[in-house]
Tab-separated table of C-alpha atoms in Angstrom:
chain	number	residue	atom	x	y	z
A	1	MET	CA	28.258	98.828	-14.370
A	2	ASN	CA	29.052	102.505	-14.946
A	3	HIS	CA	30.991	104.834	-17.229
A	4	THR	CA	34.370	103.347	-16.181
A	5	HIS	CA	33.389	100.143	-18.026
A	6	ASP	CA	32.700	101.959	-21.325
A	7	VAL	CA	34.372	99.921	-24.084
A	8	THR	CA	34.958	103.074	-26.163
A	9	ALA	CA	36.877	104.865	-23.395
A	10	ARG	CA	40.529	105.424	-24.214
A	11	SER	CA	43.456	106.939	-22.367
A	12	TRP	CA	45.859	109.645	-23.509
A	13	LEU	CA	48.564	107.143	-22.448
A	14	GLU	CA	48.911	105.080	-25.612
A	15	SER	CA	50.256	101.932	-23.880
A	16	ALA	CA	46.903	101.673	-22.060
A	17	ASN	CA	45.036	101.303	-25.351
A	18	THR	CA	46.818	98.238	-26.754
A	19	PRO	CA	44.443	95.228	-26.966
A	20	THR	CA	46.775	92.922	-25.031
A	21	THR	CA	47.552	95.161	-22.069
A	22	ASP	CA	46.487	93.957	-18.627
A	23	PHE	CA	45.990	97.538	-17.506
A	24	PRO	CA	43.659	99.598	-19.714
A	25	ILE	CA	41.790	102.587	-18.297
A	26	GLN	CA	38.884	100.240	-17.435
A	27	ASN	CA	41.056	98.349	-14.890
A	28	LEU	CA	43.142	100.639	-12.596
A	29	PRO	CA	44.336	98.062	-10.028
A	30	PHE	CA	46.292	98.965	-6.872
A	31	ALA	CA	49.732	97.867	-5.630
A	32	VAL	CA	52.539	99.096	-3.347
A	33	PHE	CA	55.860	99.884	-5.066
A	34	ARG	CA	59.109	101.839	-5.185
A	35	ARG	CA	61.781	102.394	-7.815
A	36	SER	CA	64.046	99.334	-8.090
A	37	GLY	CA	67.434	99.500	-6.468
A	38	THR	CA	66.572	102.497	-4.287
A	39	GLN	CA	65.837	103.036	-0.631
A	40	GLU	CA	62.693	104.979	-1.426
A	41	VAL	CA	59.730	104.450	0.847
A	42	PHE	CA	57.214	101.984	-0.543
A	43	ARG	CA	53.917	103.675	-1.450
A	44	GLY	CA	50.667	102.922	-3.174
A	45	GLY	CA	50.341	103.014	-6.933
A	46	VAL	CA	47.788	102.338	-9.663
A	47	ALA	CA	48.595	100.577	-12.941
A	48	ILE	CA	47.811	102.179	-16.290
A	49	GLY	CA	49.308	100.663	-19.453
A	50	ASP	CA	53.039	100.180	-18.842
A	51	GLN	CA	53.172	102.831	-16.089
A	52	VAL	CA	52.418	103.187	-12.374
A	53	ILE	CA	50.635	106.248	-11.032
A	54	ASP	CA	52.622	107.311	-7.956
A	55	LEU	CA	49.832	108.119	-5.489
A	56	ALA	CA	52.226	109.827	-3.078
A	57	GLU	CA	53.312	112.239	-5.796
A	58	LEU	CA	49.739	112.693	-7.004
A	59	SER	CA	48.410	113.475	-3.524
A	60	ARG	CA	50.986	116.284	-3.100
A	61	GLY	CA	49.589	118.151	-6.097
A	62	SER	CA	46.296	119.871	-6.868
A	63	LEU	CA	44.732	117.326	-9.239
A	64	LEU	CA	42.525	115.752	-6.564
A	65	ALA	CA	40.194	117.196	-3.947
A	66	GLY	CA	37.708	116.090	-1.318
A	67	LYS	CA	37.182	112.359	-0.806
A	68	ALA	CA	39.402	111.524	-3.789
A	69	LEU	CA	42.327	113.355	-2.179
A	70	GLN	CA	41.594	111.733	1.184
A	71	ALA	CA	41.610	108.321	-0.491
A	72	ALA	CA	44.811	108.986	-2.446
A	73	ARG	CA	46.641	110.044	0.714
A	74	ALA	CA	45.497	106.888	2.502
A	75	ALA	CA	46.521	104.713	-0.461
A	76	ALA	CA	49.907	106.473	-0.740
A	77	GLN	CA	51.131	104.815	2.466
A	78	PRO	CA	53.555	101.819	2.625
A	79	ALA	CA	50.510	99.546	3.097
A	80	LEU	CA	46.933	99.914	1.830
A	81	ASN	CA	45.163	99.104	5.119
A	82	ASN	CA	44.158	102.698	5.862
A	83	PHE	CA	42.732	102.960	2.359
A	84	PHE	CA	40.787	99.718	2.794
A	85	VAL	CA	39.164	101.093	5.972
A	86	LEU	CA	37.509	103.926	4.010
A	87	GLY	CA	35.053	101.587	2.298
A	88	PRO	CA	33.494	101.038	-1.130
A	89	ASP	CA	32.114	104.543	-1.667
A	90	VAL	CA	35.520	106.167	-1.150
A	91	TRP	CA	37.361	103.471	-3.145
A	92	ARG	CA	34.988	104.251	-6.009
A	93	VAL	CA	35.510	108.020	-5.767
A	94	LEU	CA	39.284	107.638	-6.196
A	95	ARG	CA	38.981	105.162	-9.042
A	96	HIS	CA	36.556	107.463	-10.883
A	97	ALA	CA	38.796	110.480	-10.314
A	98	LEU	CA	41.777	108.625	-11.771
A	99	PHE	CA	39.654	107.494	-14.712
A	100	ALA	CA	38.776	111.135	-15.446
A	101	LEU	CA	42.412	112.249	-15.224
A	102	LEU	CA	43.544	109.459	-17.550
A	103	GLN	CA	40.802	109.688	-20.151
A	104	GLU	CA	41.644	110.840	-23.640
A	105	GLY	CA	41.229	114.616	-23.827
A	106	ALA	CA	41.724	115.240	-20.091
A	107	THR	CA	43.054	118.772	-19.625
A	108	GLN	CA	45.287	117.737	-16.701
A	109	ALA	CA	47.145	115.033	-18.663
A	110	GLY	CA	50.450	116.877	-18.511
A	111	ALA	CA	50.328	117.280	-14.744
A	112	LEU	CA	49.413	113.628	-14.215
A	113	ARG	CA	52.177	112.468	-16.552
A	114	ALA	CA	54.664	113.850	-14.030
A	115	CYS	CA	53.286	111.300	-11.521
A	116	LEU	CA	53.986	108.258	-13.727
A	117	VAL	CA	56.787	105.742	-13.159
A	118	PRO	CA	57.561	103.031	-15.777
A	119	GLN	CA	56.621	99.581	-14.483
A	120	LYS	CA	59.911	98.165	-15.761
A	121	GLU	CA	61.715	100.415	-13.260
A	122	VAL	CA	59.834	99.417	-10.095
A	123	GLU	CA	59.725	96.679	-7.477
A	124	TYR	CA	56.748	95.651	-5.380
A	125	THR	CA	56.018	94.515	-1.868
A	126	VAL	CA	53.029	92.812	-0.227
A	127	PRO	CA	50.370	95.517	-0.615
A	128	ALA	CA	48.879	95.422	2.892
A	129	ARG	CA	49.663	94.344	6.429
A	130	ILE	CA	48.056	90.903	6.553
A	131	GLY	CA	46.713	90.215	10.005
A	132	ASP	CA	45.221	86.821	9.158
A	133	TYR	CA	45.312	84.477	6.196
A	134	THR	CA	42.568	81.906	5.580
A	135	ASP	CA	42.850	79.325	2.814
A	136	PHE	CA	39.614	77.861	1.476
A	137	TYR	CA	38.960	74.586	-0.347
A	138	THR	CA	36.108	75.419	-2.713
A	139	SER	CA	36.663	73.765	-6.111
A	140	LEU	CA	34.573	70.627	-6.460
A	141	ASP	CA	36.528	69.556	-9.548
A	142	HIS	CA	39.840	69.823	-7.675
A	143	ALA	CA	38.471	68.000	-4.639
A	144	VAL	CA	37.049	65.157	-6.741
A	145	ASN	CA	40.267	64.833	-8.771
A	146	CYS	CA	42.405	64.560	-5.637
A	147	THR	CA	40.016	62.142	-3.947
A	148	ARG	CA	40.023	59.835	-6.959
A	149	LEU	CA	43.812	59.671	-7.020
A	150	MET	CA	43.448	57.631	-3.835
A	151	ARG	CA	40.027	56.037	-4.453
A	152	PRO	CA	39.000	55.876	-8.151
A	153	ASP	CA	35.312	55.578	-7.272
A	154	GLY	CA	35.483	57.972	-4.324
A	155	ASP	CA	33.667	61.236	-3.692
A	156	VAL	CA	34.374	64.305	-1.601
A	157	SER	CA	33.511	64.335	2.085
A	158	PRO	CA	29.791	65.000	2.734
A	159	ASN	CA	30.413	68.464	4.222
A	160	PHE	CA	32.017	69.788	1.012
A	161	ARG	CA	28.655	70.389	-0.673
A	162	TRP	CA	27.227	72.073	2.427
A	163	LEU	CA	29.874	74.609	3.478
A	164	PRO	CA	33.018	76.359	2.200
A	165	ILE	CA	35.793	74.381	3.916
A	166	ALA	CA	38.821	76.365	5.113
A	167	TYR	CA	41.766	76.434	7.498
A	168	HIS	CA	43.882	79.247	8.927
A	169	GLY	CA	47.288	79.657	7.295
A	170	ARG	CA	50.474	81.535	8.018
A	171	SER	CA	50.737	85.178	6.905
A	172	SER	CA	54.446	85.719	7.684
A	173	THR	CA	55.624	83.731	4.652
A	174	ILE	CA	53.308	85.359	2.096
A	175	GLY	CA	55.524	87.037	-0.496
A	176	VAL	CA	54.977	89.091	-3.600
A	177	SER	CA	55.682	87.910	-7.164
A	178	GLY	CA	59.367	87.144	-7.575
A	179	GLN	CA	59.442	85.260	-4.270
A	180	GLN	CA	62.129	82.598	-3.944
A	181	PHE	CA	61.968	79.948	-1.231
A	182	HIS	CA	63.911	76.856	-0.201
A	183	ARG	CA	62.435	73.400	-0.622
A	184	PRO	CA	60.905	72.619	2.786
A	185	MET	CA	61.982	69.949	5.217
A	186	GLY	CA	59.441	67.969	7.174
A	187	GLN	CA	58.251	64.683	8.601
A	188	MET	CA	56.669	62.120	6.291
A	189	LEU	CA	55.837	58.415	6.134
A	190	PRO	CA	57.460	56.609	3.162
A	191	ALA	CA	55.371	53.974	1.401
A	192	GLY	CA	55.476	50.695	3.324
A	193	ALA	CA	57.358	52.200	6.272
A	194	GLN	CA	56.330	51.685	9.881
A	195	ALA	CA	57.834	54.939	11.189
A	196	PRO	CA	58.154	58.449	9.741
A	197	VAL	CA	61.377	60.083	8.582
A	198	TYR	CA	62.574	63.697	8.554
A	199	GLN	CA	63.778	64.768	5.129
A	200	ALA	CA	63.341	67.221	2.263
A	201	CYS	CA	59.990	67.335	0.492
A	202	ALA	CA	60.091	65.242	-2.689
A	203	TYR	CA	56.523	65.961	-3.859
A	204	LEU	CA	56.477	69.746	-4.090
A	205	ASP	CA	53.460	71.254	-5.852
A	206	TYR	CA	51.852	74.585	-6.745
A	207	GLU	CA	48.209	75.585	-6.295
A	208	LEU	CA	46.441	77.957	-8.668
A	209	GLU	CA	44.313	80.232	-6.485
A	210	LEU	CA	42.958	83.754	-6.217
A	211	GLY	CA	43.625	86.000	-3.226
A	212	ILE	CA	40.614	87.872	-1.860
A	213	TRP	CA	41.535	91.073	0.013
A	214	ILE	CA	39.240	92.148	2.822
A	215	GLY	CA	38.547	95.886	2.743
A	216	GLN	CA	36.248	96.833	5.582
A	217	GLY	CA	35.994	94.339	8.406
A	218	ASN	CA	33.095	93.422	10.681
A	219	GLU	CA	32.624	93.568	14.427
A	220	ALA	CA	33.142	90.381	16.419
A	221	GLY	CA	29.859	88.555	16.792
A	222	GLU	CA	28.223	90.379	13.858
A	223	PRO	CA	28.024	88.001	10.874
A	224	VAL	CA	28.021	89.351	7.338
A	225	ALA	CA	25.100	88.336	5.127
A	226	THR	CA	25.953	86.672	1.835
A	227	ASP	CA	24.329	89.392	-0.254
A	228	GLU	CA	26.224	92.092	1.709
A	229	ALA	CA	29.563	90.271	1.809
A	230	GLU	CA	31.175	91.858	-1.235
A	231	ASN	CA	30.902	95.291	0.408
A	232	HIS	CA	33.681	93.962	2.654
A	233	VAL	CA	35.943	92.890	-0.250
A	234	PHE	CA	38.336	95.391	-1.825
A	235	GLY	CA	39.589	93.255	-4.686
A	236	ILE	CA	41.309	90.155	-6.003
A	237	CYS	CA	44.857	89.085	-6.881
A	238	LEU	CA	46.554	85.891	-8.081
A	239	LEU	CA	47.779	83.513	-5.365
A	240	ASN	CA	50.003	80.421	-5.457
A	241	ASP	CA	49.700	78.410	-2.246
A	242	TRP	CA	52.635	76.025	-2.624
A	243	SER	CA	52.157	72.553	-1.128
A	244	ALA	CA	54.498	69.832	0.118
A	245	ARG	CA	52.302	66.847	-0.702
A	246	ASP	CA	54.336	64.138	1.037
A	247	ILE	CA	54.476	66.153	4.251
A	248	GLN	CA	50.785	66.963	3.908
A	249	VAL	CA	49.604	63.351	3.617
A	250	TRP	CA	51.274	62.393	6.901
A	251	GLU	CA	50.427	65.443	9.022
A	252	MET	CA	46.951	66.496	7.875
A	253	ALA	CA	44.851	64.102	10.008
A	254	PRO	CA	43.036	65.128	12.149
A	255	LEU	CA	43.601	68.912	12.029
A	256	GLY	CA	44.759	69.594	8.472
A	257	PRO	CA	48.008	70.731	6.806
A	258	PHE	CA	50.679	72.570	8.785
A	259	LEU	CA	54.322	72.425	7.626
A	260	ALA	CA	53.048	71.311	4.217
A	261	LYS	CA	51.672	74.803	3.573
A	262	ASN	CA	53.347	77.361	5.833
A	263	PHE	CA	56.704	77.744	4.071
A	264	ALA	CA	55.612	80.012	1.177
A	265	THR	CA	52.607	81.613	-0.529
A	266	THR	CA	53.167	83.866	-3.554
A	267	ILE	CA	50.766	86.628	-4.585
A	268	SER	CA	50.676	88.976	-7.550
A	269	PRO	CA	51.328	92.628	-6.618
A	270	TRP	CA	48.240	94.088	-8.320
A	271	ILE	CA	44.804	94.011	-6.678
A	272	VAL	CA	41.982	94.263	-9.229
A	273	THR	CA	38.953	95.948	-7.673
A	274	LEU	CA	35.531	94.332	-7.648
A	275	GLU	CA	34.249	97.400	-9.486
A	276	ALA	CA	36.611	96.721	-12.403
A	277	LEU	CA	35.389	93.112	-12.489
A	278	ALA	CA	31.710	94.064	-12.850
A	279	PRO	CA	31.455	93.268	-16.609
A	280	TYR	CA	32.604	89.694	-16.003
A	281	ARG	CA	30.047	88.694	-13.392
A	282	CYS	CA	27.845	85.698	-14.110
A	283	ALA	CA	25.209	83.675	-12.341
A	284	TRP	CA	26.298	81.440	-9.482
A	285	GLN	CA	24.701	78.066	-10.074
A	286	ARG	CA	24.361	74.826	-8.171
A	287	PRO	CA	23.187	71.575	-9.827
A	288	GLU	CA	19.620	70.798	-8.805
A	289	SER	CA	20.702	67.314	-7.726
A	290	ASP	CA	23.180	68.806	-5.207
A	291	PRO	CA	22.246	70.154	-1.774
A	292	GLN	CA	21.223	73.802	-2.011
A	293	PRO	CA	22.960	76.240	0.368
A	294	LEU	CA	21.570	76.846	3.807
A	295	GLU	CA	19.787	80.184	4.126
A	296	TYR	CA	22.790	82.120	5.488
A	297	LEU	CA	24.836	81.091	2.415
A	298	ASP	CA	22.177	82.025	-0.120
A	299	GLY	CA	20.709	85.197	-1.576
A	300	PRO	CA	19.302	86.582	-4.834
A	301	THR	CA	22.304	88.828	-5.518
A	302	ASN	CA	24.720	85.923	-5.161
A	303	ARG	CA	22.497	83.713	-7.336
A	304	LYS	CA	22.315	86.381	-10.041
A	305	ALA	CA	25.979	87.453	-10.215
A	306	GLY	CA	28.043	85.717	-7.543
A	307	ALA	CA	30.430	84.018	-9.982
A	308	ILE	CA	33.232	85.822	-11.827
A	309	ASP	CA	34.626	84.657	-15.178
A	310	ILE	CA	38.360	85.122	-14.545
A	311	GLN	CA	40.539	83.218	-17.021
A	312	LEU	CA	43.554	81.599	-15.354
A	313	GLU	CA	46.706	79.853	-16.581
A	314	VAL	CA	49.690	78.063	-15.038
A	315	TRP	CA	53.085	78.164	-16.749
A	316	LEU	CA	56.350	76.485	-15.717
A	317	HIS	CA	59.851	77.689	-16.603
A	318	SER	CA	62.502	75.168	-15.613
A	319	GLU	CA	66.027	76.250	-14.730
A	320	ARG	CA	67.333	74.282	-17.726
A	321	ALA	CA	64.813	75.826	-20.114
A	322	CYS	CA	65.793	79.276	-18.911
A	323	ARG	CA	69.485	78.469	-19.378
A	324	GLU	CA	68.868	77.109	-22.887
A	325	GLY	CA	66.713	80.065	-23.898
A	326	ARG	CA	63.451	78.104	-24.110
A	327	ASP	CA	60.140	79.756	-23.235
A	328	PRO	CA	57.994	78.731	-20.257
A	329	LYS	CA	55.617	75.821	-20.826
A	330	ARG	CA	51.870	76.332	-20.396
A	331	LEU	CA	50.547	73.568	-18.139
A	332	SER	CA	46.847	74.325	-17.745
A	333	GLY	CA	44.058	76.881	-18.033
A	334	THR	CA	40.618	77.259	-16.457
A	335	SER	CA	38.130	79.846	-15.146
A	336	PHE	CA	37.139	80.954	-11.666
A	337	ARG	CA	33.478	80.726	-12.700
A	338	HIS	CA	33.638	76.954	-12.059
A	339	GLN	CA	34.255	77.402	-8.312
A	340	TYR	CA	31.651	75.580	-6.219
A	341	TRP	CA	31.448	78.364	-3.611
A	342	SER	CA	31.498	82.107	-4.368
A	343	VAL	CA	33.585	84.895	-2.841
A	344	ALA	CA	30.506	86.190	-1.008
A	345	GLN	CA	29.775	82.773	0.471
A	346	MET	CA	33.366	82.438	1.698
A	347	VAL	CA	33.141	85.778	3.512
A	348	ALA	CA	29.681	85.047	4.939
A	349	HIS	CA	30.683	81.625	6.242
A	350	HIS	CA	33.910	83.006	7.719
A	351	THR	CA	31.938	85.458	9.871
A	352	VAL	CA	28.800	83.494	10.771
A	353	GLY	CA	30.320	82.025	13.931
A	354	GLY	CA	31.352	85.436	15.258
A	355	CYS	CA	34.770	85.937	13.647
A	356	ALA	CA	35.851	89.548	13.100
A	357	LEU	CA	37.546	90.105	9.752
A	358	GLN	CA	39.927	93.069	9.561
A	359	PRO	CA	41.138	95.354	6.744
A	360	GLY	CA	44.047	93.628	5.021
A	361	ASP	CA	43.019	90.079	5.885
A	362	LEU	CA	43.624	87.742	2.960
A	363	LEU	CA	41.495	84.791	1.880
A	364	GLY	CA	42.743	82.142	-0.540
A	365	SER	CA	40.061	80.772	-2.854
A	366	GLY	CA	41.457	77.258	-2.722
A	367	THR	CA	42.871	75.519	-5.767
A	368	ILE	CA	40.895	76.430	-8.891
A	369	SER	CA	40.311	73.518	-11.265
A	370	GLY	CA	37.747	73.172	-14.023
A	371	PRO	CA	35.777	70.192	-15.308
A	372	GLY	CA	37.642	69.724	-18.590
A	373	GLU	CA	40.881	68.063	-19.611
A	374	GLY	CA	43.809	70.378	-18.958
A	375	GLU	CA	41.921	72.501	-16.411
A	376	ALA	CA	43.639	71.190	-13.280
A	377	GLY	CA	44.994	73.834	-10.922
A	378	ALA	CA	47.675	71.667	-9.321
A	379	LEU	CA	50.436	69.408	-10.640
A	380	ILE	CA	49.256	66.485	-8.497
A	381	GLU	CA	46.099	66.420	-10.659
A	382	LEU	CA	47.790	67.018	-14.007
A	383	ALA	CA	50.486	64.379	-13.441
A	384	HIS	CA	48.209	61.940	-11.577
A	385	ALA	CA	50.304	62.067	-8.393
A	386	GLY	CA	53.474	61.709	-10.448
A	387	ALA	CA	52.351	58.585	-12.312
A	388	ARG	CA	51.948	60.456	-15.636
A	389	PRO	CA	54.617	63.167	-15.748
A	390	VAL	CA	53.893	66.325	-17.723
A	391	GLU	CA	56.075	67.003	-20.779
A	392	LEU	CA	57.931	70.320	-20.658
A	393	GLY	CA	59.846	70.021	-23.920
A	394	GLY	CA	63.582	69.624	-24.405
A	395	GLY	CA	63.392	66.133	-22.881
A	396	GLU	CA	62.152	67.397	-19.523
A	397	GLN	CA	59.208	66.003	-17.548
A	398	ARG	CA	57.625	66.842	-14.217
A	399	GLY	CA	55.642	64.674	-11.841
A	400	PHE	CA	56.316	67.223	-9.097
A	401	LEU	CA	58.397	70.393	-9.005
A	402	ALA	CA	62.187	70.337	-9.273
A	403	ASP	CA	64.706	72.747	-7.773
A	404	GLY	CA	65.087	75.809	-9.972
A	405	ASP	CA	61.537	75.604	-11.328
A	406	THR	CA	59.680	78.902	-11.657
A	407	VAL	CA	55.882	78.741	-11.652
A	408	LEU	CA	53.934	81.609	-13.212
A	409	LEU	CA	50.237	82.249	-12.654
A	410	ARG	CA	48.468	84.559	-15.092
A	411	GLY	CA	44.920	85.840	-15.072
A	412	TRP	CA	42.663	88.080	-17.135
A	413	CYS	CA	39.016	88.738	-18.024
A	414	GLU	CA	37.590	89.183	-21.494
A	415	ARG	CA	34.248	88.801	-23.234
A	416	PRO	CA	32.444	90.356	-26.204
A	417	GLY	CA	31.280	93.851	-25.379
A	418	ALA	CA	33.879	94.474	-22.670
A	419	VAL	CA	37.528	95.541	-22.591
A	420	ARG	CA	40.071	92.917	-21.592
A	421	ILE	CA	41.594	93.511	-18.143
A	422	GLY	CA	44.369	91.538	-16.446
A	423	PHE	CA	45.981	90.731	-13.115
A	424	GLY	CA	49.658	90.752	-14.082
A	425	GLU	CA	51.400	87.619	-12.830
A	426	SER	CA	52.444	85.706	-9.754
A	427	ARG	CA	55.956	84.288	-10.169
A	428	GLY	CA	57.746	82.091	-7.644
A	429	THR	CA	60.935	79.992	-7.752
A	430	VAL	CA	61.944	76.841	-5.890
A	431	LEU	CA	65.465	76.889	-4.422
A	432	PRO	CA	67.325	73.791	-3.170
A	433	VAL	CA	66.781	72.709	0.422
A	434	ARG	CA	68.987	74.497	2.967
A	435	SER	CA	72.006	72.425	3.933
């Protein structure tokens, strides 16, 4: 916690001071953007209110110096990897410099205003070159819910409570909010059939996740300790890891999902820094009756503040609702604080065998579900594998996703004594299968 978390701090940009904005002066998340409909080069930007600070324009002026200028130039590139390499101390210097330039009463306000671009006039791209993508499976509530769809008295596999389970995904089909993708084809085994068939996915689903961006990497063979792991994390975004459930059931044994997951993953453009999330940290807890983490997955820092209270929601806007002028339907809401394994534990486990993480690598948190009714992070849970379709209004129901459906993920943090900050949204649309 430091002066950038001061609840009384205000910006000279009035849109940053509205109570409902995702991007007050206490946030300052990063993205890569350009003006819509142009052939401008994509470059790094920082959100403030309803504007984007153009870091390329800012770094050409005289408002920054020293490490802050070095950082701004690195972040002004078409991808943020070179900025990530600089590490937490330099990330912090730039964020603090921007905070000072944006604060109410700043003498350089006029010069910085010339570096602002309205968010409604920009488009975004994936903010970094993603070398590797790893998807975790770390929500006990989600795992139990899915297990009990098949076995009502079942429990998760024994390893779930001992390690953060994960598999390596496909980075080439990760897209930024606004992504549209065709319903996937694949091989599946119909109920009662003796042989599989090749056809379009019928049980298409979303997964409410967070994306964890690796900042500085580690050398091969040098594991990262749990209590040092967050020094290697730049920040967090929203992530929808779409799933073809009928393809997944047939192909996942013994190695896990393949075609069921590699056709699309949709992220929000804005990366909220761990520094901005500091006011929303909370204790990471494990029930005393559960196995406690092995030593390499434990530590006093993680125990004290390893969890983050990020509020999350899933909304669905059907093609028909959009055509008829109806609003999206809220499907569920939960918090990331319920996750069984923390961000630090995911990073530590990923590296303990010798793996080298690199700047720009992306980790998916796994589907985030909470313990209460209406806290499921996937439609398969909410609709009980299609047996209890969810009401959308206007006579529409969903057991699984239909063509034309747009799924929106939204996230924010708020608590008494802190300023609300948000993540923007992750929006993705299902198109019909290719002919």
